[in-house]
């Protein structure tokens, strides 16, 4: 099929669960064609693998272009987890490769926090907290970016799923040992999920997906928080961390604060204390629902590029625009 449109744009979202690609006319994202892979792009100590990114992305993009009747692509925006710290290879190799293989006229490479921001708030000032297994807050006054946390489960991600899960398992092990601060309810749930408590370190420590394994226990913490004061306290502490990150990045003259990511599907056990914390720390800001997800955000950025209307601030690591248009 071919849909009438002035401009067509491609959006890409690369994360720990795989790669998603969307093709849409810039005036109608509701008509987007999408495809997804469940294979994450390889990452090593040297960074995100640009060859593996292209190996996955090109067939997916060509599949969508064929379905749409082979329209020309005016702009592409790619958001990737780890882009800020591990994206040197992508920044060096993808612009030329994508221009050559797809004829992309304009390109942006973004950290996934930036595409989460664009998906949630578009191009207006404010702050976005993206929370799932991890947690990062990103804010802008449209002159520059401010970031808080997103430092991984060993150094930060405070209040995220892995943080909540680890705190819940700590309380379970305290109960197992007979130490203060323990929860027999969380101990029972931990053994239900992972097996005998004495074997828990052997289940958690060797895993290459340790953050995800910890985060798997976060819904159990939420599930019992209505009756268990220790679990409720963990969620209150998580809410305080999340609100502090939002306050650290929100523009000083206010702005909307949006919450996005799977963690907030916990609902009121987390959102209730979070609203209270945000009201105390950011009384002039308004908490709003996210308009869309990071894949939607990549389309927002691509469409803005196509129309010469990108207002989100360029940044060498967070939002890299290597060329406004291919000569």
Short mmCIF file of C-alpha atoms in Angstrom, two decimals:
data_model
loop_
_atom_site.label_atom_id
_atom_site.label_comp_id
_atom_site.label_asym_id
_atom_site.label_seq_id
_atom_site.Cartn_x
_atom_site.Cartn_y
_atom_site.Cartn_z
CA UNK A 1 0.00 0.00 0.00
CA UNK A 2 1.06 3.62 -0.46
CA UNK A 3 -0.26 6.34 1.81
CA UNK A 4 -0.29 9.91 0.57
CA UNK A 5 2.09 12.02 2.63
CA UNK A 6 4.51 14.84 2.08
CA UNK A 7 7.26 13.30 4.17
CA UNK A 8 8.00 9.80 5.47
CA UNK A 9 10.15 9.24 8.53
CA UNK A 10 11.72 6.25 10.27
CA UNK A 11 11.98 5.83 14.03
CA UNK A 12 14.15 3.25 15.78
CA UNK A 13 14.20 2.17 19.42
CA UNK A 14 17.06 -0.11 20.52
CA UNK A 15 17.10 -1.50 24.05
CA UNK A 16 17.71 -4.47 26.23
CA UNK A 17 14.68 -6.34 24.93
CA UNK A 18 15.47 -5.90 21.23
CA UNK A 19 14.99 -3.51 18.33
CA UNK A 20 11.78 -1.78 17.21
CA UNK A 21 11.37 0.15 13.96
CA UNK A 22 8.49 2.36 12.82
CA UNK A 23 7.80 4.02 9.45
CA UNK A 24 5.20 6.76 9.34
CA UNK A 25 4.01 9.75 7.35
CA UNK A 26 5.08 12.77 9.38
CA UNK A 27 1.50 14.02 9.59
CA UNK A 28 -0.02 10.80 10.91
CA UNK A 29 1.85 8.65 13.42
CA UNK A 30 -1.35 6.70 14.05
CA UNK A 31 -0.78 5.18 10.60
CA UNK A 32 2.72 4.01 11.46
CA UNK A 33 3.91 0.62 10.24
CA UNK A 34 6.00 -1.19 12.83
CA UNK A 35 8.17 -4.25 13.19
CA UNK A 36 10.28 -5.62 16.03
CA UNK A 37 13.13 -7.98 16.82
CA UNK A 38 13.62 -9.65 20.19
CA UNK A 39 17.40 -9.83 19.70
CA UNK A 40 19.21 -6.95 21.47
CA UNK A 41 21.99 -5.24 19.55
CA UNK A 42 25.31 -6.53 20.81
CA UNK A 43 27.21 -4.41 23.31
CA UNK A 44 30.74 -4.99 24.54
CA UNK A 45 33.38 -3.08 26.47
CA UNK A 46 34.11 -1.16 23.26
CA UNK A 47 30.51 -0.03 22.88
CA UNK A 48 27.34 -0.78 20.91
CA UNK A 49 28.18 -2.82 17.81
CA UNK A 50 27.37 -0.70 14.70
CA UNK A 51 27.65 -3.68 12.33
CA UNK A 52 25.13 -5.69 14.34
CA UNK A 53 22.85 -2.65 14.49
CA UNK A 54 22.89 -2.34 10.69
CA UNK A 55 22.53 -6.12 10.26
CA UNK A 56 19.24 -5.98 12.13
CA UNK A 57 17.99 -2.54 11.17
CA UNK A 58 18.32 -2.67 7.38
CA UNK A 59 16.07 -5.71 6.75
CA UNK A 60 13.46 -4.36 9.14
CA UNK A 61 13.46 -0.92 7.54
CA UNK A 62 13.30 -2.37 4.02
CA UNK A 63 10.39 -4.60 5.03
CA UNK A 64 8.42 -1.56 6.17
CA UNK A 65 9.37 0.47 3.10
CA UNK A 66 8.16 -2.33 0.83
CA UNK A 67 4.82 -2.45 2.69
CA UNK A 68 4.42 1.31 2.27
CA UNK A 69 5.15 1.31 -1.45
CA UNK A 70 8.81 2.33 -1.29
CA UNK A 71 8.47 5.98 -0.26
CA UNK A 72 11.61 8.08 0.15
CA UNK A 73 12.70 8.55 3.76
CA UNK A 74 13.16 12.18 4.68
CA UNK A 75 14.55 11.65 8.17
CA UNK A 76 15.48 8.93 10.62
CA UNK A 77 15.89 9.13 14.39
CA UNK A 78 17.49 6.27 16.30
CA UNK A 79 17.35 6.02 20.08
CA UNK A 80 19.52 3.47 21.83
CA UNK A 81 20.09 2.43 25.42
CA UNK A 82 23.71 3.17 26.26
CA UNK A 83 24.15 5.71 23.45
CA UNK A 84 25.54 8.36 25.81
CA UNK A 85 28.43 6.24 27.09
CA UNK A 86 28.72 3.38 24.57
CA UNK A 87 27.70 5.02 21.30
CA UNK A 88 31.01 6.18 19.81
CA UNK A 89 30.94 3.45 17.16
CA UNK A 90 27.35 4.24 16.21
CA UNK A 91 28.12 7.95 15.92
CA UNK A 92 31.16 7.22 13.75
CA UNK A 93 29.66 4.64 11.39
CA UNK A 94 25.86 4.91 11.21
CA UNK A 95 25.44 8.32 9.54
CA UNK A 96 27.30 7.30 6.40
CA UNK A 97 25.90 3.77 6.36
CA UNK A 98 22.28 4.86 6.70
CA UNK A 99 22.65 7.58 4.09
CA UNK A 100 24.21 5.08 1.71
CA UNK A 101 21.82 2.16 2.31
CA UNK A 102 18.51 3.97 2.86
CA UNK A 103 19.10 7.35 1.27
CA UNK A 104 18.26 9.07 4.57
CA UNK A 105 18.27 12.83 4.14
CA UNK A 106 18.43 13.75 7.81
CA UNK A 107 19.51 11.78 10.84
CA UNK A 108 19.57 12.00 14.63
CA UNK A 109 21.22 9.55 17.02
CA UNK A 110 19.85 9.83 20.55
CA UNK A 111 20.13 8.30 23.97
CA UNK A 112 17.03 6.35 24.86
CA UNK A 113 16.30 8.92 27.58
CA UNK A 114 15.96 11.57 24.88
CA UNK A 115 13.54 9.50 22.78
CA UNK A 116 11.62 8.73 25.98
CA UNK A 117 11.48 12.48 26.61
CA UNK A 118 10.28 13.27 23.08
CA UNK A 119 7.70 10.51 23.27
CA UNK A 120 6.38 11.73 26.60
CA UNK A 121 6.49 15.54 26.23
CA UNK A 122 7.31 16.27 22.61
CA UNK A 123 9.44 19.40 22.28
CA UNK A 124 8.29 21.44 25.24
CA UNK A 125 10.33 22.20 28.37
CA UNK A 126 9.99 19.92 31.35
CA UNK A 127 11.28 16.69 32.81
CA UNK A 128 10.72 13.02 32.14
CA UNK A 129 11.40 10.09 34.41
CA UNK A 130 11.85 6.84 32.51
CA UNK A 131 11.72 3.88 34.87
CA UNK A 132 11.68 0.15 34.26
CA UNK A 133 14.48 -2.11 35.40
CA UNK A 134 16.56 1.05 35.75
CA UNK A 135 15.68 4.70 36.30
CA UNK A 136 16.82 7.91 34.62
CA UNK A 137 15.50 11.46 34.72
CA UNK A 138 16.08 13.90 31.88
CA UNK A 139 15.04 17.53 31.71
CA UNK A 140 15.46 20.47 29.38
CA UNK A 141 14.66 24.15 29.15
CA UNK A 142 15.35 23.79 25.39
CA UNK A 143 18.76 25.40 25.87
CA UNK A 144 20.48 22.30 27.24
CA UNK A 145 19.89 18.93 28.91
CA UNK A 146 20.10 17.93 32.53
CA UNK A 147 20.40 14.29 33.52
CA UNK A 148 20.03 12.57 36.87
CA UNK A 149 20.83 8.93 37.62
CA UNK A 150 20.64 6.20 35.02
CA UNK A 151 23.99 4.94 36.33
CA UNK A 152 23.11 1.26 36.44
CA UNK A 153 22.05 -1.06 39.23
CA UNK A 154 25.41 -0.97 41.05
CA UNK A 155 25.94 2.78 41.06
CA UNK A 156 22.42 4.16 40.92
CA UNK A 157 19.09 3.63 39.14
CA UNK A 158 17.65 4.48 42.56
CA UNK A 159 13.94 3.78 42.78
CA UNK A 160 13.89 1.65 39.61
CA UNK A 161 12.73 -1.93 39.35
CA UNK A 162 16.09 -3.51 40.19
CA UNK A 163 16.48 -1.15 43.16
CA UNK A 164 13.02 -2.06 44.50
CA UNK A 165 13.60 -5.76 43.92
CA UNK A 166 16.98 -5.70 45.64
CA UNK A 167 15.54 -3.82 48.62
CA UNK A 168 12.73 -6.36 48.84
CA UNK A 169 15.17 -9.26 48.77
CA UNK A 170 17.31 -7.55 51.40
CA UNK A 171 14.24 -7.40 53.65
CA UNK A 172 13.54 -11.06 52.91
CA UNK A 173 17.06 -12.10 53.88
CA UNK A 174 16.88 -9.99 57.04
CA UNK A 175 13.80 -11.93 58.04
CA UNK A 176 15.57 -15.20 57.22
CA UNK A 177 18.50 -14.19 59.47
CA UNK A 178 16.33 -12.72 62.23
CA UNK A 179 17.73 -9.20 61.78
CA UNK A 180 15.83 -5.95 62.21
CA UNK A 181 14.07 -4.56 59.14
CA UNK A 182 13.04 -7.94 57.82
CA UNK A 183 9.72 -9.01 56.34
CA UNK A 184 8.43 -12.55 56.64
CA UNK A 185 5.90 -11.74 53.92
CA UNK A 186 8.66 -10.78 51.49
CA UNK A 187 10.66 -13.83 52.57
CA UNK A 188 7.76 -16.09 51.63
CA UNK A 189 7.34 -14.37 48.28
CA UNK A 190 11.08 -14.54 47.57
CA UNK A 191 11.13 -18.28 48.23
CA UNK A 192 8.04 -18.69 46.09
CA UNK A 193 9.79 -16.99 43.18
CA UNK A 194 13.43 -18.08 43.60
CA UNK A 195 13.42 -21.12 45.86
CA UNK A 196 14.98 -21.60 49.34
CA UNK A 197 16.44 -18.38 50.76
CA UNK A 198 19.77 -19.99 51.54
CA UNK A 199 20.23 -20.66 47.81
CA UNK A 200 19.26 -17.14 46.71
CA UNK A 201 22.84 -15.80 46.23
CA UNK A 202 23.58 -18.67 43.89
CA UNK A 203 20.50 -17.81 41.84
CA UNK A 204 21.24 -14.08 41.60
CA UNK A 205 24.98 -13.42 41.57
CA UNK A 206 26.10 -15.53 38.56
CA UNK A 207 23.40 -14.21 36.24
CA UNK A 208 24.39 -11.99 33.33
CA UNK A 209 20.91 -10.45 33.51
CA UNK A 210 21.18 -9.66 37.22
CA UNK A 211 19.33 -6.30 37.03
CA UNK A 212 16.36 -7.99 35.34
CA UNK A 213 16.41 -10.81 37.89
CA UNK A 214 16.28 -8.29 40.73
CA UNK A 215 13.56 -6.28 39.01
CA UNK A 216 11.45 -9.42 38.66
CA UNK A 217 10.83 -9.22 42.41
CA UNK A 218 9.61 -5.60 42.32
CA UNK A 219 5.98 -6.53 41.47
CA UNK A 220 5.97 -8.86 44.50
CA UNK A 221 6.99 -5.93 46.70
CA UNK A 222 4.13 -3.87 45.28
CA UNK A 223 1.67 -6.75 45.59
CA UNK A 224 2.09 -7.04 49.36
CA UNK A 225 2.66 -3.34 50.16
CA UNK A 226 -0.95 -2.80 51.22
CA UNK A 227 -0.54 -5.19 54.15
CA UNK A 228 3.21 -5.23 54.77
CA UNK A 229 4.75 -2.05 56.26
CA UNK A 230 8.27 -3.01 55.17
CA UNK A 231 7.20 -3.34 51.53
CA UNK A 232 5.25 -0.08 51.77
CA UNK A 233 8.35 1.62 53.15
CA UNK A 234 10.44 0.36 50.24
CA UNK A 235 7.99 1.89 47.75
CA UNK A 236 7.93 5.17 49.68
CA UNK A 237 11.73 5.27 49.53
CA UNK A 238 11.64 4.49 45.81
CA UNK A 239 9.16 7.31 45.26
CA UNK A 240 11.46 9.72 47.12
CA UNK A 241 14.42 8.75 44.92
CA UNK A 242 12.38 9.15 41.73
CA UNK A 243 11.04 12.55 42.80
CA UNK A 244 14.53 13.74 43.76
CA UNK A 245 15.82 12.81 40.31
CA UNK A 246 12.93 14.67 38.66
CA UNK A 247 13.57 17.74 40.82
CA UNK A 248 17.27 17.68 39.90
CA UNK A 249 16.54 18.02 36.17
CA UNK A 250 13.32 20.02 36.00
CA UNK A 251 13.79 23.55 34.62
CA UNK A 252 13.97 26.15 37.36
CA UNK A 253 10.99 28.04 35.95
CA UNK A 254 8.80 24.95 36.07
CA UNK A 255 7.38 22.73 33.37
CA UNK A 256 5.57 19.46 33.02
CA UNK A 257 6.88 16.26 34.58
CA UNK A 258 5.98 13.04 32.77
CA UNK A 259 6.42 9.47 33.96
CA UNK A 260 7.10 6.74 31.43
CA UNK A 261 8.18 3.12 31.56
CA UNK A 262 6.96 -0.21 32.82
CA UNK A 263 7.69 0.47 36.50
CA UNK A 264 4.72 2.81 36.76
CA UNK A 265 2.36 -0.02 35.84
CA UNK A 266 2.59 -0.86 39.55
CA UNK A 267 -0.11 1.75 39.99
CA UNK A 268 -1.10 3.34 43.27
CA UNK A 269 1.33 1.52 45.59
CA UNK A 270 4.10 3.53 43.89
CA UNK A 271 2.22 6.39 42.24
CA UNK A 272 0.47 7.48 45.44
CA UNK A 273 3.65 8.24 47.40
CA UNK A 274 5.32 9.55 44.24
CA UNK A 275 2.62 12.19 43.75
CA UNK A 276 3.13 13.29 47.36
CA UNK A 277 6.90 13.54 46.91
CA UNK A 278 6.60 15.47 43.64
CA UNK A 279 4.13 17.92 45.19
CA UNK A 280 6.60 18.64 47.96
CA UNK A 281 9.71 18.98 45.80
CA UNK A 282 8.19 20.51 42.65
CA UNK A 283 5.11 22.47 43.71
CA UNK A 284 5.17 24.58 40.52
CA UNK A 285 5.42 21.62 38.15
CA UNK A 286 2.48 19.67 36.80
CA UNK A 287 2.62 15.89 36.61
CA UNK A 288 1.19 14.76 33.27
CA UNK A 289 0.78 11.39 31.55
CA UNK A 290 3.29 10.51 28.86
CA UNK A 291 1.92 11.02 25.34
CA UNK A 292 3.85 8.07 23.93
CA UNK A 293 6.77 5.71 24.36
CA UNK A 294 10.41 5.97 23.12
CA UNK A 295 9.55 4.58 19.67
CA UNK A 296 6.92 7.31 19.34
CA UNK A 297 9.58 9.74 20.52
CA UNK A 298 11.96 8.68 17.75
CA UNK A 299 9.22 9.50 15.20
CA UNK A 300 8.66 12.89 16.87
CA UNK A 301 12.35 13.72 16.49
CA UNK A 302 12.50 12.43 12.91
CA UNK A 303 9.44 14.44 11.88
CA UNK A 304 10.89 17.57 13.48
CA UNK A 305 14.11 17.04 11.54
CA UNK A 306 12.20 16.58 8.29
CA UNK A 307 10.41 19.89 8.85
CA UNK A 308 13.50 21.83 10.00
CA UNK A 309 11.76 22.13 13.35
CA UNK A 310 13.92 20.26 15.85
CA UNK A 311 13.91 22.38 19.02
CA UNK A 312 15.31 19.81 21.45
CA UNK A 313 18.90 20.80 22.18
CA UNK A 314 21.70 19.09 20.30
CA UNK A 315 24.27 17.36 22.48
CA UNK A 316 27.31 15.35 21.36
CA UNK A 317 26.26 12.33 23.44
CA UNK A 318 22.55 12.72 24.17
CA UNK A 319 21.20 14.04 20.84
CA UNK A 320 23.70 13.90 18.00
CA UNK A 321 22.66 15.37 14.64
CA UNK A 322 25.63 14.63 12.36
CA UNK A 323 24.20 16.33 9.30
CA UNK A 324 21.05 18.37 8.74
CA UNK A 325 20.78 17.05 5.20
CA UNK A 326 22.84 14.80 2.95
CA UNK A 327 24.35 16.91 0.14
#
